[in-house]
mmCIF file of C-alpha atoms and ligand atoms in Angstrom:
data_model
loop_
_atom_site.group_PDB
_atom_site.id
_atom_site.type_symbol
_atom_site.label_atom_id
_atom_site.label_comp_id
_atom_site.label_asym_id
_atom_site.label_seq_id
_atom_site.Cartn_x
_atom_site.Cartn_y
_atom_site.Cartn_z
ATOM 1 C CA MET A 1 61.300 73.666 60.784
ATOM 2 C CA GLU A 2 57.682 74.270 61.739
ATOM 3 C CA THR A 3 55.986 77.288 60.245
ATOM 4 C CA LYS A 4 55.283 80.066 62.728
ATOM 5 C CA THR A 5 52.312 82.342 62.578
ATOM 6 C CA GLY A 6 51.718 85.662 64.305
ATOM 7 C CA PRO A 7 54.424 88.259 64.906
ATOM 8 C CA ALA A 8 57.248 85.690 65.018
ATOM 9 C CA GLY A 9 56.163 84.161 61.723
ATOM 10 C CA GLU A 10 56.009 87.599 60.124
ATOM 11 C CA VAL A 11 59.519 88.446 61.303
ATOM 12 C CA ILE A 12 60.878 85.125 60.040
ATOM 13 C CA ALA A 13 59.204 85.821 56.703
ATOM 14 C CA GLY A 14 61.187 89.066 56.614
ATOM 15 C CA SER A 15 58.486 91.609 57.447
ATOM 16 C CA VAL A 16 60.149 94.970 58.023
ATOM 17 C CA ARG A 17 57.053 96.295 59.747
ATOM 18 C CA HIS A 18 56.839 93.461 62.257
ATOM 19 C CA ALA A 19 60.577 93.462 62.920
ATOM 20 C CA GLY A 20 60.432 97.203 63.551
ATOM 21 C CA ARG A 21 57.516 96.825 65.921
ATOM 22 C CA LEU A 22 59.180 94.004 67.805
ATOM 23 C CA ILE A 23 62.293 96.114 68.334
ATOM 24 C CA THR A 24 60.069 98.892 69.685
ATOM 25 C CA TRP A 25 58.611 96.307 72.068
ATOM 26 C CA ILE A 26 62.138 95.386 73.131
ATOM 27 C CA GLU A 27 62.954 99.061 73.772
ATOM 28 C CA ASN A 28 59.803 99.585 75.786
ATOM 29 C CA GLY A 29 59.868 96.320 77.700
ATOM 30 C CA HIS A 30 56.511 95.227 76.266
ATOM 31 C CA PRO A 31 55.217 92.156 78.156
ATOM 32 C CA ASP A 32 54.680 90.044 75.009
ATOM 33 C CA THR A 33 58.276 90.477 73.819
ATOM 34 C CA ARG A 34 59.529 87.443 75.672
ATOM 35 C CA GLU A 35 57.137 85.032 74.009
ATOM 36 C CA VAL A 36 57.906 86.267 70.487
ATOM 37 C CA LEU A 37 61.666 86.136 71.071
ATOM 38 C CA ARG A 38 61.260 82.596 72.296
ATOM 39 C CA GLU A 39 59.597 81.625 69.057
ATOM 40 C CA LEU A 40 62.338 83.332 67.087
ATOM 41 C CA ALA A 41 65.162 81.601 68.964
ATOM 42 C CA PRO A 42 65.356 78.474 66.764
ATOM 43 C CA HIS A 43 65.731 80.780 63.758
ATOM 44 C CA THR A 44 68.729 82.646 65.103
ATOM 45 C CA GLY A 45 72.449 81.965 65.089
ATOM 46 C CA ARG A 46 73.002 82.320 61.346
ATOM 47 C CA ALA A 47 73.913 85.982 60.929
ATOM 48 C CA GLN A 48 77.463 87.266 60.963
ATOM 49 C CA LEU A 49 77.640 89.911 63.699
ATOM 50 C CA VAL A 50 79.949 92.860 63.146
ATOM 51 C CA GLY A 51 80.483 95.569 65.766
ATOM 52 C CA VAL A 52 81.550 99.027 64.643
ATOM 53 C CA THR A 53 82.730 101.200 67.483
ATOM 54 C CA GLY A 54 84.953 104.193 68.077
ATOM 55 C CA PRO A 55 84.904 107.739 69.423
ATOM 56 C CA PRO A 56 82.293 110.277 68.261
ATOM 57 C CA GLY A 57 83.205 111.856 64.938
ATOM 58 C CA ALA A 58 85.571 109.070 63.850
ATOM 59 C CA GLY A 59 83.280 108.378 60.916
ATOM 60 C CA LYS A 60 81.401 105.298 62.116
ATOM 61 C CA SER A 61 78.115 106.175 60.427
ATOM 62 C CA THR A 62 79.860 107.087 57.203
ATOM 63 C CA LEU A 63 81.767 103.821 57.359
ATOM 64 C CA VAL A 64 78.632 101.786 58.070
ATOM 65 C CA ALA A 65 77.016 103.333 54.993
ATOM 66 C CA ALA A 66 80.089 102.355 52.961
ATOM 67 C CA LEU A 67 80.006 98.835 54.428
ATOM 68 C CA ILE A 68 76.348 98.478 53.490
ATOM 69 C CA GLY A 69 77.221 99.437 49.906
ATOM 70 C CA GLU A 70 80.069 96.943 49.749
ATOM 71 C CA LEU A 71 78.128 94.068 51.319
ATOM 72 C CA ARG A 72 75.078 94.660 49.135
ATOM 73 C CA GLY A 73 77.392 94.685 46.115
ATOM 74 C CA GLN A 74 78.443 91.198 47.176
ATOM 75 C CA GLY A 75 74.792 90.159 47.324
ATOM 76 C CA ARG A 76 74.671 89.958 51.127
ATOM 77 C CA THR A 77 71.692 91.315 53.074
ATOM 78 C CA VAL A 78 72.427 93.670 55.951
ATOM 79 C CA GLY A 79 70.795 94.664 59.222
ATOM 80 C CA VAL A 80 72.068 97.606 61.241
ATOM 81 C CA ILE A 81 71.431 98.408 64.892
ATOM 82 C CA ALA A 82 72.703 101.868 65.745
ATOM 83 C CA VAL A 83 73.045 102.233 69.499
ATOM 84 C CA ASP A 84 73.345 105.487 71.339
ATOM 85 C CA PRO A 85 73.964 104.672 74.983
ATOM 86 C CA SER A 86 74.152 108.327 75.965
ATOM 87 C CA SER A 87 70.586 108.974 74.921
ATOM 88 C CA PRO A 88 67.618 107.323 76.607
ATOM 89 C CA PHE A 89 65.465 108.062 73.578
ATOM 90 C CA SER A 90 65.797 107.069 69.971
ATOM 91 C CA GLY A 91 65.774 109.881 67.485
ATOM 92 C CA GLY A 92 67.515 113.105 68.310
ATOM 93 C CA ALA A 93 71.162 113.067 67.334
ATOM 94 C CA LEU A 94 70.883 109.615 65.924
ATOM 95 C CA LEU A 95 68.178 110.487 63.482
ATOM 96 C CA GLY A 96 70.684 112.310 61.314
ATOM 97 C CA ASP A 97 72.920 109.257 61.202
ATOM 98 C CA ARG A 98 70.035 107.021 60.483
ATOM 99 C CA ASP A 99 68.822 109.176 57.634
ATOM 100 C CA ARG A 100 72.285 109.194 56.192
ATOM 101 C CA MET A 101 72.441 105.436 56.339
ATOM 102 C CA LEU A 102 68.977 105.113 54.861
ATOM 103 C CA ASP A 103 70.162 107.336 52.064
ATOM 104 C CA ALA A 104 72.992 104.923 51.491
ATOM 105 C CA ALA A 105 70.530 102.068 51.468
ATOM 106 C CA GLY A 106 68.392 103.949 48.932
ATOM 107 C CA GLY A 107 65.175 102.124 49.795
ATOM 108 C CA ASP A 108 66.912 98.764 49.300
ATOM 109 C CA ARG A 109 64.851 95.904 50.779
ATOM 110 C CA GLY A 110 68.014 93.980 51.531
ATOM 111 C CA VAL A 111 68.901 96.504 54.217
ATOM 112 C CA PHE A 112 67.172 97.064 57.537
ATOM 113 C CA ILE A 113 68.364 99.880 59.790
ATOM 114 C CA ARG A 114 67.207 100.686 63.289
ATOM 115 C CA SER A 115 68.466 102.945 65.987
ATOM 116 C CA LEU A 116 68.017 101.544 69.452
ATOM 117 C CA ALA A 117 67.433 103.055 72.830
ATOM 118 C CA SER A 118 66.329 101.375 76.025
ATOM 119 C CA ARG A 119 63.527 103.346 77.563
ATOM 120 C CA GLY A 120 61.792 100.537 79.410
ATOM 121 C CA ALA A 121 64.118 97.604 79.025
ATOM 122 C CA SER A 122 65.177 97.226 82.637
ATOM 123 C CA GLY A 123 67.639 94.538 81.598
ATOM 124 C CA GLY A 124 69.780 97.336 80.237
ATOM 125 C CA LEU A 125 70.940 98.377 76.838
ATOM 126 C CA ALA A 126 73.224 95.394 76.180
ATOM 127 C CA ALA A 127 70.286 93.041 76.756
ATOM 128 C CA ALA A 128 68.119 95.067 74.382
ATOM 129 C CA VAL A 129 70.847 94.970 71.733
ATOM 130 C CA ASN A 130 71.195 91.192 72.123
ATOM 131 C CA ASP A 131 67.467 90.799 71.577
ATOM 132 C CA ALA A 132 67.385 93.190 68.606
ATOM 133 C CA VAL A 133 70.266 91.257 67.025
ATOM 134 C CA ASP A 134 68.169 88.098 67.307
ATOM 135 C CA VAL A 135 65.298 89.837 65.513
ATOM 136 C CA LEU A 136 67.456 90.833 62.530
ATOM 137 C CA ASP A 137 69.123 87.423 62.548
ATOM 138 C CA ALA A 138 65.751 85.642 62.489
ATOM 139 C CA MET A 139 64.669 87.985 59.693
ATOM 140 C CA GLY A 140 67.406 86.368 57.637
ATOM 141 C CA LYS A 141 69.914 89.194 57.416
ATOM 142 C CA ASP A 142 73.309 87.770 56.409
ATOM 143 C CA VAL A 143 75.268 90.418 58.273
ATOM 144 C CA VAL A 144 74.117 92.379 61.312
ATOM 145 C CA ILE A 145 76.149 95.488 62.105
ATOM 146 C CA ILE A 146 76.017 96.862 65.641
ATOM 147 C CA GLU A 147 77.151 100.471 65.598
ATOM 148 C CA THR A 148 77.927 102.054 68.938
ATOM 149 C CA VAL A 149 79.879 104.990 70.275
ATOM 150 C CA GLY A 150 82.866 103.436 71.998
ATOM 151 C CA VAL A 151 83.980 105.591 74.872
ATOM 152 C CA GLY A 152 83.548 103.463 77.950
ATOM 153 C CA GLN A 153 83.148 100.002 79.365
ATOM 154 C CA GLY A 154 79.400 99.796 78.878
ATOM 155 C CA GLU A 155 79.742 100.583 75.210
ATOM 156 C CA PHE A 156 82.513 98.049 74.809
ATOM 157 C CA ASP A 157 80.229 95.451 76.376
ATOM 158 C CA ILE A 158 77.771 96.162 73.606
ATOM 159 C CA ALA A 159 80.445 95.892 70.926
ATOM 160 C CA ARG A 160 81.456 92.518 72.385
ATOM 161 C CA ILE A 161 78.118 91.069 71.347
ATOM 162 C CA ALA A 162 79.551 90.969 67.813
ATOM 163 C CA HIS A 163 81.677 88.159 66.376
ATOM 164 C CA THR A 164 84.099 90.746 65.025
ATOM 165 C CA VAL A 165 84.688 94.207 66.463
ATOM 166 C CA VAL A 166 85.902 96.932 64.117
ATOM 167 C CA LEU A 167 87.422 99.845 66.023
ATOM 168 C CA VAL A 168 87.281 103.073 64.012
ATOM 169 C CA LEU A 169 89.998 105.612 64.775
ATOM 170 C CA VAL A 170 91.307 108.729 63.080
ATOM 171 C CA PRO A 171 94.865 109.871 62.371
ATOM 172 C CA GLY A 172 96.575 111.171 65.499
ATOM 173 C CA TYR A 173 99.821 111.611 67.364
ATOM 174 C CA GLY A 174 101.135 111.658 70.899
ATOM 175 C CA ASP A 175 98.472 111.264 73.563
ATOM 176 C CA ALA A 176 95.845 110.532 70.954
ATOM 177 C CA LEU A 177 97.970 107.661 69.681
ATOM 178 C CA GLN A 178 98.394 106.301 73.219
ATOM 179 C CA ALA A 179 94.647 106.416 73.792
ATOM 180 C CA MET A 180 94.126 104.533 70.534
ATOM 181 C CA LYS A 181 96.473 101.786 71.679
ATOM 182 C CA ALA A 182 94.478 101.354 74.892
ATOM 183 C CA GLY A 183 91.257 101.046 72.900
ATOM 184 C CA ILE A 184 92.782 98.493 70.569
ATOM 185 C CA THR A 185 94.040 96.330 73.408
ATOM 186 C CA GLU A 186 90.619 96.502 75.016
ATOM 187 C CA ILE A 187 88.332 95.612 72.173
ATOM 188 C CA ALA A 188 89.533 95.548 68.548
ATOM 189 C CA ASP A 189 89.610 92.555 66.246
ATOM 190 C CA VAL A 190 90.166 94.846 63.258
ATOM 191 C CA VAL A 191 91.378 98.454 63.418
ATOM 192 C CA VAL A 192 90.386 101.085 60.888
ATOM 193 C CA VAL A 193 92.296 104.335 60.652
ATOM 194 C CA ASN A 194 89.520 106.247 58.922
ATOM 195 C CA LYS A 195 89.792 109.550 57.058
ATOM 196 C CA GLY A 196 92.624 108.020 55.074
ATOM 197 C CA ASP A 197 92.251 110.925 52.673
ATOM 198 C CA THR A 198 93.597 113.305 55.323
ATOM 199 C CA PRO A 199 97.269 113.900 56.220
ATOM 200 C CA GLY A 200 98.897 111.568 58.719
ATOM 201 C CA ALA A 201 96.624 108.579 58.173
ATOM 202 C CA ASP A 202 99.249 106.289 56.698
ATOM 203 C CA ARG A 203 101.701 107.281 59.410
ATOM 204 C CA THR A 204 99.161 106.413 62.127
ATOM 205 C CA THR A 205 98.390 103.074 60.448
ATOM 206 C CA LYS A 206 102.095 102.310 60.289
ATOM 207 C CA ASP A 207 102.621 103.263 63.959
ATOM 208 C CA LEU A 208 99.711 101.124 65.088
ATOM 209 C CA SER A 209 100.415 98.069 62.936
ATOM 210 C CA GLY A 210 104.039 98.201 64.101
ATOM 211 C CA GLN A 211 102.752 97.411 67.609
ATOM 212 C CA GLY A 212 101.826 93.870 66.603
ATOM 213 C CA PHE A 213 98.508 93.779 68.473
ATOM 214 C CA GLU A 214 97.084 90.316 69.025
ATOM 215 C CA ARG A 215 93.883 88.954 70.467
ATOM 216 C CA THR A 216 94.068 85.794 72.446
ATOM 217 C CA GLY A 217 91.103 83.444 72.679
ATOM 218 C CA PRO A 218 90.318 80.374 74.765
ATOM 219 C CA PRO A 219 93.197 78.017 75.583
ATOM 220 C CA GLY A 220 94.213 75.913 72.625
ATOM 221 C CA THR A 221 93.353 78.551 70.037
ATOM 222 C CA GLU A 222 95.838 80.517 67.973
ATOM 223 C CA PRO A 223 96.094 84.252 68.682
ATOM 224 C CA TRP A 224 94.633 86.581 66.062
ATOM 225 C CA PRO A 225 96.974 89.266 64.737
ATOM 226 C CA VAL A 226 94.864 92.447 64.673
ATOM 227 C CA PRO A 227 95.062 94.047 61.224
ATOM 228 C CA VAL A 228 95.253 97.842 60.967
ATOM 229 C CA LEU A 229 93.786 99.269 57.770
ATOM 230 C CA THR A 230 93.703 102.754 56.322
ATOM 231 C CA VAL A 231 90.212 103.520 55.025
ATOM 232 C CA SER A 232 88.456 106.529 53.600
ATOM 233 C CA ALA A 233 84.803 105.900 54.302
ATOM 234 C CA LEU A 234 83.984 109.134 52.490
ATOM 235 C CA ARG A 235 85.690 108.016 49.282
ATOM 236 C CA HIS A 236 84.910 104.302 49.688
ATOM 237 C CA GLU A 237 88.634 103.565 49.693
ATOM 238 C CA GLY A 238 89.808 100.488 51.567
ATOM 239 C CA VAL A 239 86.259 99.307 52.216
ATOM 240 C CA PRO A 240 86.509 96.036 50.208
ATOM 241 C CA GLU A 241 89.735 95.301 52.098
ATOM 242 C CA LEU A 242 87.934 95.974 55.374
ATOM 243 C CA VAL A 243 85.133 93.543 54.524
ATOM 244 C CA ALA A 244 87.762 90.966 53.571
ATOM 245 C CA ALA A 245 89.528 91.453 56.922
ATOM 246 C CA VAL A 246 86.249 91.093 58.835
ATOM 247 C CA ASP A 247 85.424 87.911 56.916
ATOM 248 C CA ARG A 248 88.904 86.566 57.542
ATOM 249 C CA HIS A 249 88.479 87.114 61.282
ATOM 250 C CA HIS A 250 85.039 85.507 61.186
ATOM 251 C CA GLY A 251 86.464 82.478 59.420
ATOM 252 C CA PHE A 252 89.447 82.361 61.766
ATOM 253 C CA THR A 253 87.334 82.224 64.916
ATOM 254 C CA GLY A 254 84.423 80.320 63.412
ATOM 255 C CA SER A 255 85.779 76.803 63.576
ATOM 256 C CA THR A 256 87.180 77.092 67.084
ATOM 257 C CA ARG A 257 86.047 77.282 70.692
ATOM 258 C CA TRP A 258 86.550 80.995 70.278
ATOM 259 C CA ARG A 259 83.152 81.268 68.589
ATOM 260 C CA THR A 260 81.323 78.751 70.754
ATOM 261 C CA GLU A 261 82.541 80.409 73.940
ATOM 262 C CA GLY A 262 81.503 83.818 72.604
ATOM 263 C CA GLU A 263 78.036 82.523 71.718
ATOM 264 C CA ARG A 264 77.727 80.952 75.150
ATOM 265 C CA ALA A 265 78.603 84.267 76.778
ATOM 266 C CA ARG A 266 75.933 85.984 74.702
ATOM 267 C CA ARG A 267 73.272 83.402 75.571
ATOM 268 C CA ARG A 268 74.303 83.544 79.226
ATOM 269 C CA ALA A 269 73.825 87.323 79.211
ATOM 270 C CA GLN A 270 70.385 86.884 77.646
ATOM 271 C CA PHE A 271 69.426 84.320 80.287
ATOM 272 C CA ALA A 272 70.627 86.517 83.145
ATOM 273 C CA ALA A 273 68.860 89.587 81.764
ATOM 274 C CA ARG A 274 65.605 87.665 81.389
ATOM 275 C CA VAL A 275 65.765 86.234 84.897
ATOM 276 C CA ALA A 276 66.661 89.604 86.441
ATOM 277 C CA ASP A 277 63.909 91.347 84.482
ATOM 278 C CA ARG A 278 61.194 88.934 85.523
ATOM 279 C CA LEU A 279 62.349 88.735 89.116
ATOM 280 C CA ARG A 280 62.366 92.491 89.416
ATOM 281 C CA THR A 281 58.848 92.743 88.018
ATOM 282 C CA GLU A 282 57.567 90.073 90.405
ATOM 283 C CA LEU A 283 59.283 91.495 93.466
ATOM 284 C CA LEU A 284 58.227 95.079 92.869
ATOM 285 C CA ASP A 285 54.590 94.166 92.384
ATOM 286 C CA PRO A 286 52.797 94.369 95.777
ATOM 287 C CA ALA A 287 50.217 91.918 94.442
ATOM 288 C CA GLY A 288 52.958 89.615 93.127
ATOM 289 C CA ALA A 289 55.555 87.764 95.193
ATOM 290 C CA ALA A 290 54.544 88.007 98.860
ATOM 291 C CA LEU A 291 57.195 89.603 101.053
ATOM 292 C CA GLY A 292 56.612 89.450 104.802
ATOM 293 C CA ASP A 293 56.995 92.490 107.042
ATOM 294 C CA GLU A 294 60.085 90.928 108.599
ATOM 295 C CA MET A 295 61.692 90.824 105.142
ATOM 296 C CA LEU A 296 60.846 94.448 104.474
ATOM 297 C CA ALA A 297 62.256 95.463 107.873
ATOM 298 C CA ASP A 298 65.685 94.137 106.846
ATOM 299 C CA PRO A 299 65.761 94.375 103.044
ATOM 300 C CA TYR A 300 69.503 93.670 102.698
ATOM 301 C CA GLY A 301 69.612 90.668 105.024
ATOM 302 C CA ALA A 302 66.368 89.319 103.594
ATOM 303 C CA ALA A 303 67.669 89.722 100.050
ATOM 304 C CA GLU A 304 70.786 87.684 100.839
ATOM 305 C CA ALA A 305 68.744 84.904 102.414
ATOM 306 C CA TYR A 306 66.327 85.009 99.475
ATOM 307 C CA LEU A 307 69.145 84.743 96.925
ATOM 308 C CA ASP A 308 70.813 81.906 98.835
ATOM 309 C CA ALA A 309 67.553 79.965 98.727
ATOM 310 C CA LEU A 310 67.174 80.762 95.034
ATOM 311 C CA LEU A 311 70.677 79.558 94.209
ATOM 312 C CA ARG A 312 70.111 76.373 96.217
ATOM 313 C CA ALA A 313 67.048 75.762 94.076
ATOM 314 C CA HIS A 314 69.152 76.527 91.006
ATOM 315 C CA ARG A 315 71.669 73.887 92.040
ATOM 316 C CA ARG A 316 68.894 71.339 92.453
ATOM 317 C CA LEU A 317 67.475 72.291 89.074
ATOM 318 C CA THR A 318 70.707 72.128 87.117
ATOM 319 C CA GLY A 319 72.743 69.773 89.255
ATOM 320 C CA ARG A 320 75.569 72.228 89.213
ATOM 321 C CA HIS A 321 76.847 75.320 90.842
ATOM 322 C CA ARG A 322 79.945 77.232 89.902
ATOM 323 C CA ALA A 323 80.934 74.433 87.566
ATOM 324 C CA GLY A 324 84.329 76.048 87.244
ATOM 325 C CA PRO A 325 85.368 78.946 85.092
ATOM 326 C CA GLU A 326 84.408 79.035 81.450
ATOM 327 C CA PRO A 327 87.697 80.167 79.994
ATOM 328 C CA GLY A 328 87.805 82.653 77.219
ATOM 329 C CA LEU A 329 84.466 84.308 77.834
ATOM 330 C CA GLU A 330 86.205 87.627 78.277
ATOM 331 C CA LYS A 331 88.382 89.093 75.616
ATOM 332 C CA PRO A 332 91.634 90.150 77.245
HETATM 333 P P1 GDP B 401 80.547 109.168 63.810
HETATM 334 O O1 GDP B 401 80.214 110.164 64.867
HETATM 335 O O2 GDP B 401 81.700 108.320 64.207
HETATM 336 O O3 GDP B 401 79.379 108.355 63.328
HETATM 337 O O4 GDP B 401 81.104 110.016 62.557
HETATM 338 P P2 GDP B 401 80.343 110.458 61.220
HETATM 339 O O5 GDP B 401 80.190 109.320 60.282
HETATM 340 O O6 GDP B 401 79.143 111.233 61.602
HETATM 341 O O7 GDP B 401 81.457 111.417 60.609
HETATM 342 C C1 GDP B 401 81.931 112.542 61.289
HETATM 343 C C2 GDP B 401 82.489 113.511 60.272
HETATM 344 O O8 GDP B 401 83.644 112.952 59.641
HETATM 345 C C3 GDP B 401 81.513 113.843 59.169
HETATM 346 O O9 GDP B 401 81.643 115.200 58.846
HETATM 347 C C4 GDP B 401 81.971 112.966 58.024
HETATM 348 O O10 GDP B 401 81.669 113.499 56.762
HETATM 349 C C5 GDP B 401 83.463 112.950 58.243
HETATM 350 N N1 GDP B 401 84.086 111.752 57.672
HETATM 351 C C6 GDP B 401 83.687 110.458 57.823
HETATM 352 N N2 GDP B 401 84.503 109.647 57.131
HETATM 353 C C7 GDP B 401 85.436 110.419 56.539
HETATM 354 C C8 GDP B 401 86.552 110.146 55.686
HETATM 355 O O11 GDP B 401 86.849 109.026 55.318
HETATM 356 N N3 GDP B 401 87.305 111.239 55.299
HETATM 357 C C9 GDP B 401 87.009 112.496 55.686
HETATM 358 N N4 GDP B 401 87.788 113.468 55.258
HETATM 359 N N5 GDP B 401 85.960 112.783 56.479
HETATM 360 C C10 GDP B 401 85.177 111.758 56.895
#
């Protein structure tokens, strides 16, 4: 592969400083971001992407620190992107988490941790996370962990960027248990009942594993039985078993259309975000794309006509339009 120079070359060579700056560019929507990401693209696609999601206080940050320890012990390098969708700015509440994780990393060069916010990235947070994942991937991190608070659809969309989604829950009964089941059905490839050192954890694990949750992938692929594991992130108990379960899922999906369809969905999202971003910039700039007075008089009608023309051009460009559904892009 040709040797890159400049910011992309520095990132590929593993420069923490350049990777950090590039992620800041991504957050802020810096105009040069696009070009650097383009140069990084051929160097991506190698990292194993692991999502860690769950309600606030479930112990995600503690678990991520434990995962870092376990993975480093196995000689694997780790990148972490900690996402806080509720906060438009990095820092704040997240800083505590980040410090804790950095503590766990203990100045280890094999670990790179960043919190992510999307101040300027008009493509939205999921697009920014996709791009940041590519940066850590191109840097050569073996495993990239995406940590996000899972409370709603938007957050689940972020978790879906990962190859394997670990849903972190805590012991609970009744309504809490019902809510957990909904979350599992929605998103989980692997379920962790964390705080396994507290009463009721084993009971919750038993209740949940008794449900026989499965994930179904694209047609022609076997369903994946979702494992439910009791873990104590605080005491590092069950963490090796968790890593083994994540690796098993990664191996299970890796050789099938499951993975290729997932990757295609991710690349499609990146494409759409880039197009939307650029189009928005052009159209909002009075000195950019010319819009006649008649268009401005009827913005909705004009927008429809504009999009129709754009999609006609798209069809000419690609020779296809609505080529039929791409099955399996959505997890059920
Ligand atoms: P997050 O909001 O999901 O990132 O949760 P944190 O990692 O910040 O943890 C929330 C609280 O739960 C903290 O006080 C942790 O010390 C505690 N905690 C995390 N994991 C465990 C565990 O395995 N056992 C117990 N007893 N407490 C834990």
